[in-house]
mmCIF file of C-alpha atoms in Angstrom:
data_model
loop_
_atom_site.group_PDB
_atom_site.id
_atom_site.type_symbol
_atom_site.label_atom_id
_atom_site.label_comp_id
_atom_site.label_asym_id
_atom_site.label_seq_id
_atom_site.Cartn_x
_atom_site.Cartn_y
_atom_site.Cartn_z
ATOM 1 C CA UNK A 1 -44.107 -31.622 -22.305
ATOM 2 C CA UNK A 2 -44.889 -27.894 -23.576
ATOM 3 C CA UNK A 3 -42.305 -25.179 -23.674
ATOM 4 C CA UNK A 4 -42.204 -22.647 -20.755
ATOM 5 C CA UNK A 5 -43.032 -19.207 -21.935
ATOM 6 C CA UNK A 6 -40.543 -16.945 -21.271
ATOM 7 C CA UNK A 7 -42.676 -14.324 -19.421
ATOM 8 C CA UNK A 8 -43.276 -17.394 -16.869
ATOM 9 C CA UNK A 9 -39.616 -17.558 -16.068
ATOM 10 C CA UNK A 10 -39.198 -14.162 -15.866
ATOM 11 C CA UNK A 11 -42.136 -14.156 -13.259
ATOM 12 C CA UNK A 12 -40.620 -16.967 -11.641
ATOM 13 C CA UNK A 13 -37.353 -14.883 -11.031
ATOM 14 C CA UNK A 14 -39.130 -12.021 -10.041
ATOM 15 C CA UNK A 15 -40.539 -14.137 -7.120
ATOM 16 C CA UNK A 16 -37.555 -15.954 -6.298
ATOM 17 C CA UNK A 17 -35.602 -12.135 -6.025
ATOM 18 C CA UNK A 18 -38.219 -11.131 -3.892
ATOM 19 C CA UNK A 19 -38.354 -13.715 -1.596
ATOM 20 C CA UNK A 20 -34.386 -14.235 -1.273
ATOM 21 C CA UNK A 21 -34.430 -10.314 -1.267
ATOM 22 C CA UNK A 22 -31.553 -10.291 -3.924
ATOM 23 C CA UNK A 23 -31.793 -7.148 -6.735
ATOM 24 C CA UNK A 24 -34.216 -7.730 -9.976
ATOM 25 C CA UNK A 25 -32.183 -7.134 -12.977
ATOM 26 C CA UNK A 26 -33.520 -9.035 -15.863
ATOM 27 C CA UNK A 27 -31.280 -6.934 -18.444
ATOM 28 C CA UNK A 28 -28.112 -7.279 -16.485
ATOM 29 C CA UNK A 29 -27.407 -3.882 -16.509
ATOM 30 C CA UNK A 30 -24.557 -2.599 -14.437
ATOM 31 C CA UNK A 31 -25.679 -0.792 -11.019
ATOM 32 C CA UNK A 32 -21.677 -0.931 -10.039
ATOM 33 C CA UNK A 33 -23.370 -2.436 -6.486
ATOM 34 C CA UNK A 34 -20.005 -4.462 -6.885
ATOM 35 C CA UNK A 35 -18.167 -1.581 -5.467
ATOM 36 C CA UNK A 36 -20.395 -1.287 -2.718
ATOM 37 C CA UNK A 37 -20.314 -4.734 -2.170
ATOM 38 C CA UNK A 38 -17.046 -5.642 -1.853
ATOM 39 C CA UNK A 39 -15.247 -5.466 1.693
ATOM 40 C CA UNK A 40 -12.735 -2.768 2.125
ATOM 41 C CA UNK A 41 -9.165 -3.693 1.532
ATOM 42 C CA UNK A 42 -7.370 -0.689 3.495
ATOM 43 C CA UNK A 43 -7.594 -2.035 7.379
ATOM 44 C CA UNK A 44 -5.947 -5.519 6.171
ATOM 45 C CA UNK A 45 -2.894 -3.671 3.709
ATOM 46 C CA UNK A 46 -2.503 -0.899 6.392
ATOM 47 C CA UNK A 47 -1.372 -3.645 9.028
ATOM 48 C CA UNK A 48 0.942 -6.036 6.468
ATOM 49 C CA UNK A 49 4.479 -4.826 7.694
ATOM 50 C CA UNK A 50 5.144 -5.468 11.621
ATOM 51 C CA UNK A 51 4.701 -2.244 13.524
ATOM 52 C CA UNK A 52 8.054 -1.015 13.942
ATOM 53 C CA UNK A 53 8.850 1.750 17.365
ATOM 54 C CA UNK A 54 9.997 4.827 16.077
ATOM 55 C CA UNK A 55 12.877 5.868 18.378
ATOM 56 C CA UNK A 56 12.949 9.609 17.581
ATOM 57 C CA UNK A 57 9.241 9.939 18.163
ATOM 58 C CA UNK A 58 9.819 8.551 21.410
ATOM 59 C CA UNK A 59 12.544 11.093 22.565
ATOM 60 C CA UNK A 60 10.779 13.981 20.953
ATOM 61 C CA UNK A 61 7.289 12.834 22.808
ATOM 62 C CA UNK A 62 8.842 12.232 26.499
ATOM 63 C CA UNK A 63 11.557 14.484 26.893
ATOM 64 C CA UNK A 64 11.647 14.022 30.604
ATOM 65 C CA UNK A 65 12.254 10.465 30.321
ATOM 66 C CA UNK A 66 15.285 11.481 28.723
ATOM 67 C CA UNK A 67 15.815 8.473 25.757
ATOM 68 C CA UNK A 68 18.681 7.842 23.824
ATOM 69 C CA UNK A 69 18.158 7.424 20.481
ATOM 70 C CA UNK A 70 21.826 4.851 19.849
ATOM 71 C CA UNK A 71 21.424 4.156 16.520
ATOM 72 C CA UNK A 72 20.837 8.574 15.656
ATOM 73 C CA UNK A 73 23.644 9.153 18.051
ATOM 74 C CA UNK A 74 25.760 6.693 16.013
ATOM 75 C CA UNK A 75 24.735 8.314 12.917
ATOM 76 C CA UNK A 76 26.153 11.174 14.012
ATOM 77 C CA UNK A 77 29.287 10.198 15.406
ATOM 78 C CA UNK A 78 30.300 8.979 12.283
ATOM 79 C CA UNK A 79 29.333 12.259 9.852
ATOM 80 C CA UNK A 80 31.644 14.089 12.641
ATOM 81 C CA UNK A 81 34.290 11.436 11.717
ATOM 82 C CA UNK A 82 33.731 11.901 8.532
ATOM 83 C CA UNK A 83 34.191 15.677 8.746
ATOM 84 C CA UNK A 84 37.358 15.482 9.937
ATOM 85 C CA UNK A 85 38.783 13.551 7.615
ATOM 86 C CA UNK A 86 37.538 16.217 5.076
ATOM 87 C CA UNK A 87 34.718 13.902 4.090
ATOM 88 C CA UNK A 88 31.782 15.610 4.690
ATOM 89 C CA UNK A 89 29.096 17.363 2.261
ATOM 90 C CA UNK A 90 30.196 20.328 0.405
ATOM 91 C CA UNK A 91 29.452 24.052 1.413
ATOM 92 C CA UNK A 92 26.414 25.480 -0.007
ATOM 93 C CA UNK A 93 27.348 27.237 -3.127
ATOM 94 C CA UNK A 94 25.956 30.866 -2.334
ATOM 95 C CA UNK A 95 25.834 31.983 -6.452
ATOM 96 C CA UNK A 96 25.044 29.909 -9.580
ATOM 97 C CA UNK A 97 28.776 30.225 -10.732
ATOM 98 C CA UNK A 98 30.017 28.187 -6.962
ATOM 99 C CA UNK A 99 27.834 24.987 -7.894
ATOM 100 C CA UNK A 100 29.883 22.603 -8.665
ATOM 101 C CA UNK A 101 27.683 21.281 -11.151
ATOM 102 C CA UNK A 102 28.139 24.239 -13.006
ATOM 103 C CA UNK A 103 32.071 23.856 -13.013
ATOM 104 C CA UNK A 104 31.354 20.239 -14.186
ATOM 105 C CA UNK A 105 33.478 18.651 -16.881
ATOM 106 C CA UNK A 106 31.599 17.622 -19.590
ATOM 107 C CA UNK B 1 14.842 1.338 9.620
ATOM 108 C CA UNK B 2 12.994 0.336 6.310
ATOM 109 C CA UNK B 3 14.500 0.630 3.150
ATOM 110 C CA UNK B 4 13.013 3.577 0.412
ATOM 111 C CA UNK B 5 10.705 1.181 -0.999
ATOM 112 C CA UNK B 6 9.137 -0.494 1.720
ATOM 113 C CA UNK B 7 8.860 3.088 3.128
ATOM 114 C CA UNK B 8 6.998 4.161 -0.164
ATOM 115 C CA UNK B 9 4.802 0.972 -0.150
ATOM 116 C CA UNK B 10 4.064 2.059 3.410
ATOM 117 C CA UNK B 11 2.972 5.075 2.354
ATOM 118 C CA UNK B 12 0.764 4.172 -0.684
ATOM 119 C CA UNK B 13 -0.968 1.956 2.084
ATOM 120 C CA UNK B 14 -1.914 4.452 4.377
ATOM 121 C CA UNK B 15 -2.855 6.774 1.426
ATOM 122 C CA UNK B 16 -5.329 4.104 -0.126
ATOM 123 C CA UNK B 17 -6.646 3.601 3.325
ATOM 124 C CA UNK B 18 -7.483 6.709 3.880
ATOM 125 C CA UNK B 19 -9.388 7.466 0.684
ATOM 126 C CA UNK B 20 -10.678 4.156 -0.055
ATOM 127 C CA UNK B 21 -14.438 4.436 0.558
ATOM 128 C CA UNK B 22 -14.943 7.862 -1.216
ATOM 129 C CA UNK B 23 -13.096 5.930 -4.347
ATOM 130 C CA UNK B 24 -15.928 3.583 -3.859
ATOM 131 C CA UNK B 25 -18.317 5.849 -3.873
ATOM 132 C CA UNK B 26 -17.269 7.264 -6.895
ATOM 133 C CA UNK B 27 -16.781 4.004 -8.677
ATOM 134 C CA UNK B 28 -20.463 3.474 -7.677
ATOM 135 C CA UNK B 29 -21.817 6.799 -9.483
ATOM 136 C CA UNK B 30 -19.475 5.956 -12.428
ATOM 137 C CA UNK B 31 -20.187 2.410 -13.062
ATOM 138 C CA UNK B 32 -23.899 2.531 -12.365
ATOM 139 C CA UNK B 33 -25.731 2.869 -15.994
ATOM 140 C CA UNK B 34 -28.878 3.706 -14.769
ATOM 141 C CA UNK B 35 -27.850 6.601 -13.690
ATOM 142 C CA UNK B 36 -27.312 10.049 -15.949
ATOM 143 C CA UNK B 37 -24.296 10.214 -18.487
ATOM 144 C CA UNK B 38 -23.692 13.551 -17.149
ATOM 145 C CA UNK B 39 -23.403 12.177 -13.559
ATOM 146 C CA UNK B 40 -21.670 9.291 -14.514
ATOM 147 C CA UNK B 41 -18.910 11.296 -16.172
ATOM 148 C CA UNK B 42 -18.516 13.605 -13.524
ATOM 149 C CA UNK B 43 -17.639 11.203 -11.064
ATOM 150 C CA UNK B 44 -14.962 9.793 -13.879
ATOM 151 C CA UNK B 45 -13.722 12.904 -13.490
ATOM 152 C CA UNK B 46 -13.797 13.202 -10.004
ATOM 153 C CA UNK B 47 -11.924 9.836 -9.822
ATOM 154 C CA UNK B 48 -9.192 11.015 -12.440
ATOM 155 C CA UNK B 49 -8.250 13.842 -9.648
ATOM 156 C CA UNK B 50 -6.712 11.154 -7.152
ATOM 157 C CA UNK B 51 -3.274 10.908 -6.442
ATOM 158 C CA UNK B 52 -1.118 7.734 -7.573
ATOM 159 C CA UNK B 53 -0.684 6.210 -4.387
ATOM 160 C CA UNK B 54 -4.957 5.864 -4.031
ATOM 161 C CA UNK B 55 -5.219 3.425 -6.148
ATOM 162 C CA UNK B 56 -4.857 -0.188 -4.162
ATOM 163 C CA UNK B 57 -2.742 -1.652 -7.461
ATOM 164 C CA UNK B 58 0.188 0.438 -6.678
ATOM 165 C CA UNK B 59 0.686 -1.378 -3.485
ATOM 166 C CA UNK B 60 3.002 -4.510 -3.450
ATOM 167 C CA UNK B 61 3.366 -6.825 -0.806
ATOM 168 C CA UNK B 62 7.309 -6.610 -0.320
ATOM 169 C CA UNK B 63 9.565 -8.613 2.138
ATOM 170 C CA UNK B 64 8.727 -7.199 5.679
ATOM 171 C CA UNK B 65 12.896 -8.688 6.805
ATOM 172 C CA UNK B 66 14.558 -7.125 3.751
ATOM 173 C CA UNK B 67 12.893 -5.223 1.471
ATOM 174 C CA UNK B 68 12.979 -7.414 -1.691
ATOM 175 C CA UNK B 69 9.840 -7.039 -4.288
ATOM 176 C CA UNK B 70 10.366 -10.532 -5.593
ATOM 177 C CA UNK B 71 9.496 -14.387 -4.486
ATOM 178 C CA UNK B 72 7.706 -13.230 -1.743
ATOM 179 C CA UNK B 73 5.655 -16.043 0.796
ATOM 180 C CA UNK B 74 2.223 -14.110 1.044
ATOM 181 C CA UNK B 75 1.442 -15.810 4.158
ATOM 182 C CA UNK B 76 4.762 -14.721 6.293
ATOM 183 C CA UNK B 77 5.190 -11.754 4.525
ATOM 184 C CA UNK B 78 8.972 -12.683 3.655
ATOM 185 C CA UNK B 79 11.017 -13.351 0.504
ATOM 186 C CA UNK B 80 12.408 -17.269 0.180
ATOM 187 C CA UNK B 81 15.645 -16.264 1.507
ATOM 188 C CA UNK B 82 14.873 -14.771 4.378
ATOM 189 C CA UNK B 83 11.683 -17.077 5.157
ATOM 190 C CA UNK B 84 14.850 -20.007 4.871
ATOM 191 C CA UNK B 85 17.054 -17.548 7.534
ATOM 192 C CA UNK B 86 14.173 -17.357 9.599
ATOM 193 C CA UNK B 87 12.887 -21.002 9.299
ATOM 194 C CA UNK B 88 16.056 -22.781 9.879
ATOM 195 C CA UNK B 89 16.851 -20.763 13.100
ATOM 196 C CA UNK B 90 13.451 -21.790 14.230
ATOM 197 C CA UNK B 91 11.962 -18.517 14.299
ATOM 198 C CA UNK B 92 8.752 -19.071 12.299
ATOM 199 C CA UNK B 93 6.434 -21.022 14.938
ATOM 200 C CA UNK B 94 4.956 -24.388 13.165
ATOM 201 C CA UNK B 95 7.507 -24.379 10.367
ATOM 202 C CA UNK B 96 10.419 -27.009 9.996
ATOM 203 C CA UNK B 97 12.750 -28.385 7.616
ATOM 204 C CA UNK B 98 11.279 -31.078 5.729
ATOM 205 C CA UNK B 99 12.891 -34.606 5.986
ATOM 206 C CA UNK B 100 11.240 -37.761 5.600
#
């Protein structure tokens, strides 16, 4: 049985590409088509975590329904509470030399 | 409410969403050798100017119950713990303690 000559195979792929329609690319070179190819990944990560309904949204978009958003409400509640038992976030110091990072001990 | 990191990995999703095809399009130009060097670079370039949160590796599938980066079951989207909560009280459909 004789050898195939290589410009027979290569003639033979040629075909075969065109009549599967599939790129010719006897060098391998890279066309990055892989890129193009690929399907996008975006729609399928966007929608991993369960859609969660965003209370304060709500309230701000329908104000006429008038919505009570329990778990801000709460939140507030307790920072009043937490006020008046002289818990709450310090003042806002109005010069460099009120910060109390400045008066820090090192 | 979500905890910083899950709101984060939110974010990085909806970021690579958005900008995903024109990253492909410039991966195209970049990759492809049969076009110019001088193309090719400029669309390296290009690439190099998008944020951190475009790139799809810096997204991590966390646990969608608590949070937790680690030991996470892919297909309920939940870390072993709280898939076991979950599965014991019978809230995964089609999933039951194993005895035989």
């Amino acid at each position: 049985m004789a050898a195939i000559r290589p410009m027979r195979l290569a003639s033979l792929t040629q075909t075969r590409c065109s009549i599967f329609q599939t790129a010719y690319n006897p060098t391998s070179a890279r066309t990055g088509a892989k890129y193009l190819r690929a399907r996008l990944r975006g729609p399928s990560m966007v929608k991993y975590y369960p859609q969660e309904i965003d209370m304060a949204a709500m309230v701000r978009q329908w104000p006429e329904l008038q919505l009570v958003n329990h778990a801000e409400e709460q939140r507030l509640r307790d920072v009043e509470d937490r006020k008046k038992r002289g818990k709450g976030a310090p003042k806002k110091a109005k010069r460099k030399e009120d910060s109390r990072r400045a008066n820090r001990k090192r | 409410m979500p905890n910083a990191r899950v709101l984060r990995d939110i974010k990085a999703r909806n970021i690579v969403n958005a900008n995903e095809i024109l990253r492909r399009a410039y991966l195209y130009v970049a990759r492809n050798e049969s076009l110019s060097p001088q193309v090719r670079h400029q669309a390296q370039l290009q690439l190099n100017t998008f944020g951190k949160y475009t790139r799809p590796t810096t997204v991590k599938n966390r646990c969608s119950e608590s949070g937790r980066g680690r030991g996470i079951i892919s297909e309920f989207a939940m870390c072993r713990y709280q898939f076991r909560l979950k599965a014991l009280n019978r809230e995964i459909p089609g999933v039951q303690k194993a005895s035989w």
